[in-house]
Short mmCIF file of N, CA and C and ligand atoms in Angstrom, two decimals:
data_model
loop_
_atom_site.label_atom_id
_atom_site.label_comp_id
_atom_site.label_asym_id
_atom_site.label_seq_id
_atom_site.Cartn_x
_atom_site.Cartn_y
_atom_site.Cartn_z
N MET A 240 0.06 -2.99 -20.12
CA MET A 240 0.56 -2.97 -18.75
C MET A 240 1.12 -4.32 -18.34
N ASN A 241 2.28 -4.36 -17.76
CA ASN A 241 2.87 -5.58 -17.26
C ASN A 241 2.35 -5.84 -15.88
N LEU A 242 1.28 -6.61 -15.80
CA LEU A 242 0.59 -6.73 -14.51
C LEU A 242 1.40 -7.45 -13.43
N ALA A 243 2.40 -8.23 -13.88
CA ALA A 243 3.19 -8.92 -12.88
C ALA A 243 4.01 -7.94 -12.06
N LYS A 244 4.15 -6.70 -12.56
CA LYS A 244 4.99 -5.73 -11.84
C LYS A 244 4.19 -4.45 -11.57
N THR A 245 2.92 -4.62 -11.36
CA THR A 245 2.12 -3.44 -11.07
C THR A 245 2.00 -3.23 -9.54
N VAL A 246 2.30 -2.05 -9.10
CA VAL A 246 2.21 -1.69 -7.65
C VAL A 246 0.99 -0.82 -7.47
N LEU A 247 0.16 -1.10 -6.49
CA LEU A 247 -1.00 -0.27 -6.16
C LEU A 247 -0.59 0.64 -4.98
N ILE A 248 -0.68 1.94 -5.25
CA ILE A 248 -0.33 2.96 -4.22
C ILE A 248 -1.59 3.54 -3.66
N VAL A 249 -1.79 3.48 -2.36
CA VAL A 249 -2.98 3.92 -1.72
C VAL A 249 -2.60 5.00 -0.65
N ASP A 250 -2.97 6.26 -0.96
CA ASP A 250 -2.65 7.33 -0.04
C ASP A 250 -3.62 8.49 -0.31
N ASP A 251 -4.14 9.12 0.74
CA ASP A 251 -5.11 10.19 0.53
C ASP A 251 -4.44 11.50 0.12
N ILE A 252 -3.14 11.61 0.36
CA ILE A 252 -2.44 12.84 0.07
C ILE A 252 -1.86 12.80 -1.36
N TYR A 253 -2.31 13.71 -2.18
CA TYR A 253 -1.92 13.69 -3.61
C TYR A 253 -0.43 13.71 -3.83
N ILE A 254 0.27 14.60 -3.10
CA ILE A 254 1.70 14.74 -3.31
C ILE A 254 2.46 13.47 -2.90
N ASN A 255 1.96 12.79 -1.87
CA ASN A 255 2.58 11.51 -1.50
C ASN A 255 2.45 10.50 -2.62
N ARG A 256 1.29 10.49 -3.22
CA ARG A 256 1.10 9.54 -4.36
C ARG A 256 1.99 9.90 -5.54
N ARG A 257 2.09 11.20 -5.83
CA ARG A 257 2.92 11.64 -6.95
C ARG A 257 4.36 11.21 -6.79
N VAL A 258 4.92 11.39 -5.59
CA VAL A 258 6.29 11.01 -5.34
C VAL A 258 6.49 9.52 -5.53
N LEU A 259 5.58 8.76 -5.01
CA LEU A 259 5.67 7.29 -5.14
C LEU A 259 5.47 6.84 -6.61
N VAL A 260 4.50 7.45 -7.29
CA VAL A 260 4.22 7.07 -8.68
C VAL A 260 5.47 7.33 -9.50
N LYS A 261 6.01 8.53 -9.42
CA LYS A 261 7.18 8.89 -10.22
C LYS A 261 8.37 7.97 -9.92
N SER A 262 8.60 7.77 -8.66
CA SER A 262 9.76 6.94 -8.25
C SER A 262 9.66 5.54 -8.76
N LEU A 263 8.45 4.98 -8.61
CA LEU A 263 8.23 3.57 -8.99
C LEU A 263 8.23 3.44 -10.53
N GLN A 264 7.68 4.40 -11.20
CA GLN A 264 7.74 4.36 -12.67
C GLN A 264 9.17 4.43 -13.15
N ASN A 265 9.94 5.33 -12.50
CA ASN A 265 11.37 5.42 -12.91
C ASN A 265 12.11 4.15 -12.65
N ALA A 266 11.65 3.40 -11.64
CA ALA A 266 12.31 2.14 -11.33
C ALA A 266 11.76 0.98 -12.15
N GLY A 267 10.81 1.30 -13.08
CA GLY A 267 10.34 0.27 -14.02
C GLY A 267 9.06 -0.39 -13.68
N TYR A 268 8.39 0.03 -12.65
CA TYR A 268 7.13 -0.59 -12.25
C TYR A 268 5.96 0.15 -12.91
N ASP A 269 4.88 -0.62 -13.15
CA ASP A 269 3.60 0.02 -13.48
C ASP A 269 2.90 0.35 -12.21
N VAL A 270 2.05 1.34 -12.25
CA VAL A 270 1.44 1.85 -11.03
C VAL A 270 -0.03 2.06 -11.19
N LEU A 271 -0.76 1.65 -10.16
CA LEU A 271 -2.18 2.06 -10.05
C LEU A 271 -2.26 2.86 -8.75
N GLU A 272 -3.19 3.81 -8.72
CA GLU A 272 -3.29 4.60 -7.45
C GLU A 272 -4.73 4.78 -7.02
N ALA A 273 -4.87 4.86 -5.70
CA ALA A 273 -6.16 5.10 -5.07
C ALA A 273 -6.00 6.03 -3.91
N GLU A 274 -7.05 6.81 -3.61
CA GLU A 274 -6.91 7.77 -2.50
C GLU A 274 -7.58 7.31 -1.22
N ASN A 275 -8.17 6.15 -1.23
CA ASN A 275 -8.67 5.57 0.03
C ASN A 275 -8.83 4.08 -0.18
N GLY A 276 -9.14 3.39 0.92
CA GLY A 276 -9.22 1.92 0.87
C GLY A 276 -10.35 1.41 -0.03
N LYS A 277 -11.41 2.14 -0.06
CA LYS A 277 -12.56 1.70 -0.90
C LYS A 277 -12.18 1.64 -2.38
N GLN A 278 -11.49 2.71 -2.81
CA GLN A 278 -11.04 2.73 -4.22
C GLN A 278 -10.01 1.62 -4.42
N ALA A 279 -9.15 1.42 -3.44
CA ALA A 279 -8.10 0.40 -3.60
C ALA A 279 -8.68 -0.98 -3.78
N ILE A 280 -9.76 -1.29 -3.02
CA ILE A 280 -10.38 -2.59 -3.12
C ILE A 280 -11.04 -2.79 -4.49
N GLU A 281 -11.64 -1.75 -5.01
CA GLU A 281 -12.23 -1.85 -6.34
C GLU A 281 -11.15 -2.13 -7.37
N LEU A 282 -10.04 -1.50 -7.24
CA LEU A 282 -8.91 -1.74 -8.19
C LEU A 282 -8.38 -3.17 -8.00
N LEU A 283 -8.24 -3.61 -6.77
CA LEU A 283 -7.76 -4.97 -6.52
C LEU A 283 -8.66 -6.02 -7.11
N LYS A 284 -9.95 -5.74 -7.09
CA LYS A 284 -10.91 -6.71 -7.67
C LYS A 284 -10.72 -6.82 -9.17
N ASN A 285 -10.29 -5.75 -9.79
CA ASN A 285 -10.23 -5.70 -11.26
C ASN A 285 -8.86 -5.91 -11.82
N TYR A 286 -7.80 -5.80 -11.05
CA TYR A 286 -6.46 -5.93 -11.55
C TYR A 286 -5.66 -6.86 -10.65
N ASP A 287 -4.70 -7.51 -11.27
CA ASP A 287 -3.73 -8.29 -10.50
C ASP A 287 -2.53 -7.42 -10.21
N VAL A 288 -2.25 -7.21 -8.96
CA VAL A 288 -1.11 -6.37 -8.61
C VAL A 288 -0.03 -7.15 -7.87
N PHE A 289 1.16 -6.70 -8.01
CA PHE A 289 2.34 -7.33 -7.43
C PHE A 289 2.43 -7.06 -5.96
N CYS A 290 2.10 -5.82 -5.56
CA CYS A 290 2.03 -5.52 -4.14
C CYS A 290 1.29 -4.19 -3.95
N VAL A 291 0.96 -3.95 -2.66
CA VAL A 291 0.20 -2.73 -2.32
C VAL A 291 0.98 -1.95 -1.30
N LEU A 292 1.10 -0.65 -1.56
CA LEU A 292 1.69 0.26 -0.57
C LEU A 292 0.52 1.03 0.04
N LEU A 293 0.26 0.82 1.29
CA LEU A 293 -1.02 1.24 1.88
C LEU A 293 -0.80 2.21 3.04
N ASP A 294 -1.29 3.44 2.84
CA ASP A 294 -1.29 4.45 3.89
C ASP A 294 -2.22 3.96 5.02
N ILE A 295 -1.92 4.41 6.22
CA ILE A 295 -2.75 4.02 7.37
C ILE A 295 -3.91 5.01 7.59
N GLU A 296 -3.58 6.27 7.66
CA GLU A 296 -4.60 7.28 7.97
C GLU A 296 -5.20 7.85 6.67
N MET A 297 -6.43 7.47 6.42
CA MET A 297 -7.14 7.94 5.23
C MET A 297 -8.59 8.07 5.53
N PRO A 298 -9.31 9.03 4.89
CA PRO A 298 -10.76 9.11 5.07
C PRO A 298 -11.44 7.94 4.29
N VAL A 299 -12.68 7.78 4.57
CA VAL A 299 -13.56 6.73 3.90
C VAL A 299 -13.26 5.36 4.39
N MET A 300 -12.02 4.89 4.18
CA MET A 300 -11.63 3.56 4.62
C MET A 300 -10.12 3.61 4.89
N ASN A 301 -9.75 3.44 6.13
CA ASN A 301 -8.31 3.60 6.45
C ASN A 301 -7.53 2.31 6.15
N GLY A 302 -6.21 2.40 6.36
CA GLY A 302 -5.35 1.29 5.97
C GLY A 302 -5.59 0.01 6.72
N ILE A 303 -5.90 0.15 8.01
CA ILE A 303 -6.15 -1.05 8.85
C ILE A 303 -7.44 -1.74 8.38
N GLU A 304 -8.48 -0.96 8.14
CA GLU A 304 -9.73 -1.54 7.65
C GLU A 304 -9.54 -2.17 6.26
N THR A 305 -8.73 -1.50 5.45
CA THR A 305 -8.50 -1.98 4.09
C THR A 305 -7.79 -3.35 4.10
N LEU A 306 -6.73 -3.41 4.95
CA LEU A 306 -5.99 -4.63 5.00
C LEU A 306 -6.86 -5.76 5.55
N HIS A 307 -7.70 -5.47 6.52
CA HIS A 307 -8.58 -6.47 7.09
C HIS A 307 -9.53 -6.99 6.03
N TYR A 308 -10.05 -6.10 5.22
CA TYR A 308 -10.95 -6.50 4.12
C TYR A 308 -10.22 -7.41 3.13
N ILE A 309 -9.02 -6.99 2.72
CA ILE A 309 -8.24 -7.80 1.75
C ILE A 309 -8.00 -9.20 2.30
N ARG A 310 -7.58 -9.27 3.55
CA ARG A 310 -7.20 -10.60 4.12
C ARG A 310 -8.44 -11.47 4.42
N SER A 311 -9.55 -10.87 4.76
CA SER A 311 -10.65 -11.66 5.21
C SER A 311 -11.80 -11.80 4.16
N GLN A 312 -11.92 -10.86 3.25
CA GLN A 312 -13.03 -10.86 2.34
C GLN A 312 -12.70 -11.22 0.90
N MET A 313 -11.45 -11.03 0.50
CA MET A 313 -11.14 -11.23 -0.90
C MET A 313 -10.77 -12.70 -1.14
N PRO A 314 -11.06 -13.22 -2.33
CA PRO A 314 -10.68 -14.62 -2.60
C PRO A 314 -9.15 -14.76 -2.79
N LYS A 315 -8.69 -15.94 -2.57
CA LYS A 315 -7.29 -16.19 -2.88
C LYS A 315 -7.12 -16.17 -4.39
N PRO A 316 -6.02 -15.77 -4.97
CA PRO A 316 -4.79 -15.38 -4.28
C PRO A 316 -4.76 -13.89 -3.90
N LYS A 317 -5.83 -13.15 -4.24
CA LYS A 317 -5.82 -11.71 -3.97
C LYS A 317 -5.69 -11.40 -2.50
N SER A 318 -6.29 -12.26 -1.67
CA SER A 318 -6.21 -12.03 -0.22
C SER A 318 -4.82 -12.14 0.31
N GLU A 319 -3.90 -12.73 -0.52
CA GLU A 319 -2.53 -12.98 -0.03
C GLU A 319 -1.54 -12.00 -0.66
N VAL A 320 -2.03 -10.96 -1.34
CA VAL A 320 -1.11 -10.00 -1.95
C VAL A 320 -0.26 -9.35 -0.87
N LYS A 321 1.00 -9.07 -1.25
CA LYS A 321 1.90 -8.41 -0.27
C LYS A 321 1.41 -6.98 -0.02
N VAL A 322 1.29 -6.63 1.24
CA VAL A 322 0.80 -5.28 1.60
C VAL A 322 1.80 -4.64 2.57
N PHE A 323 2.29 -3.50 2.17
CA PHE A 323 3.25 -2.74 3.02
C PHE A 323 2.57 -1.51 3.54
N ALA A 324 2.66 -1.29 4.82
CA ALA A 324 2.07 -0.08 5.42
C ALA A 324 2.96 1.08 5.15
N ILE A 325 2.31 2.26 4.81
CA ILE A 325 3.01 3.54 4.74
C ILE A 325 2.57 4.27 5.98
N THR A 326 3.45 4.62 6.87
CA THR A 326 3.06 5.31 8.06
C THR A 326 4.01 6.39 8.47
N ALA A 327 3.47 7.44 9.04
CA ALA A 327 4.28 8.59 9.53
C ALA A 327 4.81 8.23 10.91
N TYR A 328 4.26 7.21 11.54
CA TYR A 328 4.64 6.87 12.87
C TYR A 328 5.96 6.14 12.86
N ASN A 329 6.92 6.69 13.49
CA ASN A 329 8.26 6.03 13.44
C ASN A 329 8.73 5.60 14.83
N ASN A 330 7.82 5.57 15.77
CA ASN A 330 8.25 4.99 17.04
C ASN A 330 7.28 3.82 17.39
N SER A 331 7.72 3.09 18.32
CA SER A 331 7.06 1.79 18.56
C SER A 331 5.71 1.93 19.24
N THR A 332 5.35 3.13 19.70
CA THR A 332 4.09 3.26 20.47
C THR A 332 2.86 2.93 19.59
N ILE A 333 3.00 3.13 18.31
CA ILE A 333 1.85 2.81 17.44
C ILE A 333 1.50 1.32 17.52
N HIS A 334 2.51 0.56 17.74
CA HIS A 334 2.27 -0.89 17.82
C HIS A 334 1.42 -1.27 19.04
N ASP A 335 1.36 -0.35 20.00
CA ASP A 335 0.59 -0.61 21.20
C ASP A 335 -0.95 -0.57 20.92
N TYR A 336 -1.33 0.20 19.94
CA TYR A 336 -2.76 0.27 19.67
C TYR A 336 -3.20 -0.09 18.24
N LEU A 337 -2.24 -0.32 17.38
CA LEU A 337 -2.61 -0.77 16.05
C LEU A 337 -1.92 -2.09 15.80
N ASP A 338 -2.63 -2.97 15.10
CA ASP A 338 -2.06 -4.28 14.82
C ASP A 338 -1.48 -4.30 13.42
N PHE A 339 -0.18 -4.36 13.36
CA PHE A 339 0.53 -4.38 12.07
C PHE A 339 0.92 -5.81 11.63
N SER A 340 0.47 -6.74 12.43
CA SER A 340 1.02 -8.11 12.23
C SER A 340 0.61 -8.71 10.86
N ASP A 341 -0.46 -8.23 10.27
CA ASP A 341 -0.86 -8.79 8.97
C ASP A 341 -0.16 -8.11 7.79
N PHE A 342 0.56 -7.05 8.10
CA PHE A 342 1.30 -6.36 7.03
C PHE A 342 2.58 -7.16 6.71
N ASP A 343 3.04 -7.03 5.50
CA ASP A 343 4.25 -7.72 5.09
C ASP A 343 5.50 -6.86 5.36
N GLY A 344 5.27 -5.61 5.74
CA GLY A 344 6.36 -4.72 6.01
C GLY A 344 5.88 -3.31 6.17
N MET A 345 6.79 -2.38 6.40
CA MET A 345 6.38 -1.05 6.72
C MET A 345 7.37 -0.05 6.08
N ILE A 346 6.76 1.03 5.57
CA ILE A 346 7.56 2.12 4.99
C ILE A 346 7.25 3.31 5.87
N THR A 347 8.28 3.94 6.46
CA THR A 347 8.04 5.05 7.35
C THR A 347 8.27 6.35 6.65
N LYS A 348 7.28 7.27 6.72
CA LYS A 348 7.43 8.58 6.15
C LYS A 348 8.36 9.42 7.01
N PRO A 349 9.24 10.29 6.48
CA PRO A 349 9.43 10.45 5.05
C PRO A 349 10.23 9.33 4.44
N PHE A 350 9.71 8.72 3.38
CA PHE A 350 10.33 7.52 2.85
C PHE A 350 11.36 7.93 1.80
N SER A 351 12.23 7.01 1.49
CA SER A 351 13.18 7.20 0.41
C SER A 351 12.88 6.11 -0.61
N ILE A 352 13.12 6.39 -1.88
CA ILE A 352 12.87 5.44 -2.93
C ILE A 352 13.81 4.21 -2.75
N GLN A 353 14.99 4.45 -2.16
CA GLN A 353 15.87 3.32 -1.91
C GLN A 353 15.23 2.32 -0.94
N GLN A 354 14.58 2.89 0.06
CA GLN A 354 13.90 2.04 1.07
C GLN A 354 12.81 1.22 0.38
N ILE A 355 12.06 1.87 -0.50
CA ILE A 355 10.96 1.15 -1.15
C ILE A 355 11.45 0.13 -2.14
N GLU A 356 12.46 0.49 -2.91
CA GLU A 356 13.00 -0.48 -3.89
C GLU A 356 13.58 -1.69 -3.20
N LYS A 357 14.20 -1.45 -2.06
CA LYS A 357 14.79 -2.58 -1.30
C LYS A 357 13.67 -3.52 -0.88
N LEU A 358 12.59 -2.94 -0.37
CA LEU A 358 11.44 -3.72 0.06
C LEU A 358 10.84 -4.54 -1.06
N LEU A 359 10.64 -3.86 -2.22
CA LEU A 359 9.99 -4.51 -3.36
C LEU A 359 10.90 -5.59 -3.93
N SER A 360 12.19 -5.36 -3.91
CA SER A 360 13.10 -6.37 -4.50
C SER A 360 13.13 -7.63 -3.67
N GLN A 361 12.72 -7.53 -2.42
CA GLN A 361 12.70 -8.74 -1.55
C GLN A 361 11.39 -9.48 -1.70
N THR A 362 10.45 -8.89 -2.43
CA THR A 362 9.09 -9.48 -2.53
C THR A 362 9.10 -10.59 -3.59
MG1 MG B 266 -2.99 9.62 4.99
#
């Protein structure tokens, strides 16, 4: 595995993960996947990843809690990994009650692979 180009995909919906896994593999990335934040943190502890695509609404540990853990509890440089939120919310009201300021960017569902590739290429 080329760890410099490994993307961690975190989403509780299987089909969402499949779409992202296939698209990113086709674009040449290696992929790790988790279905909640708890699994994602375990993977982050054990692997070096290039960036994280993190769903917001998930059981067990949601995206906001997961990001908070990464930024506040993990040692550097893992605490500084690029994290992009995957969210179905496409209007600004979500910003009124959720803090996205620690995310490095956002992918809005339904996403396109072009949108994701553009984001990753800027990383
Ligand atoms: Mg979800």
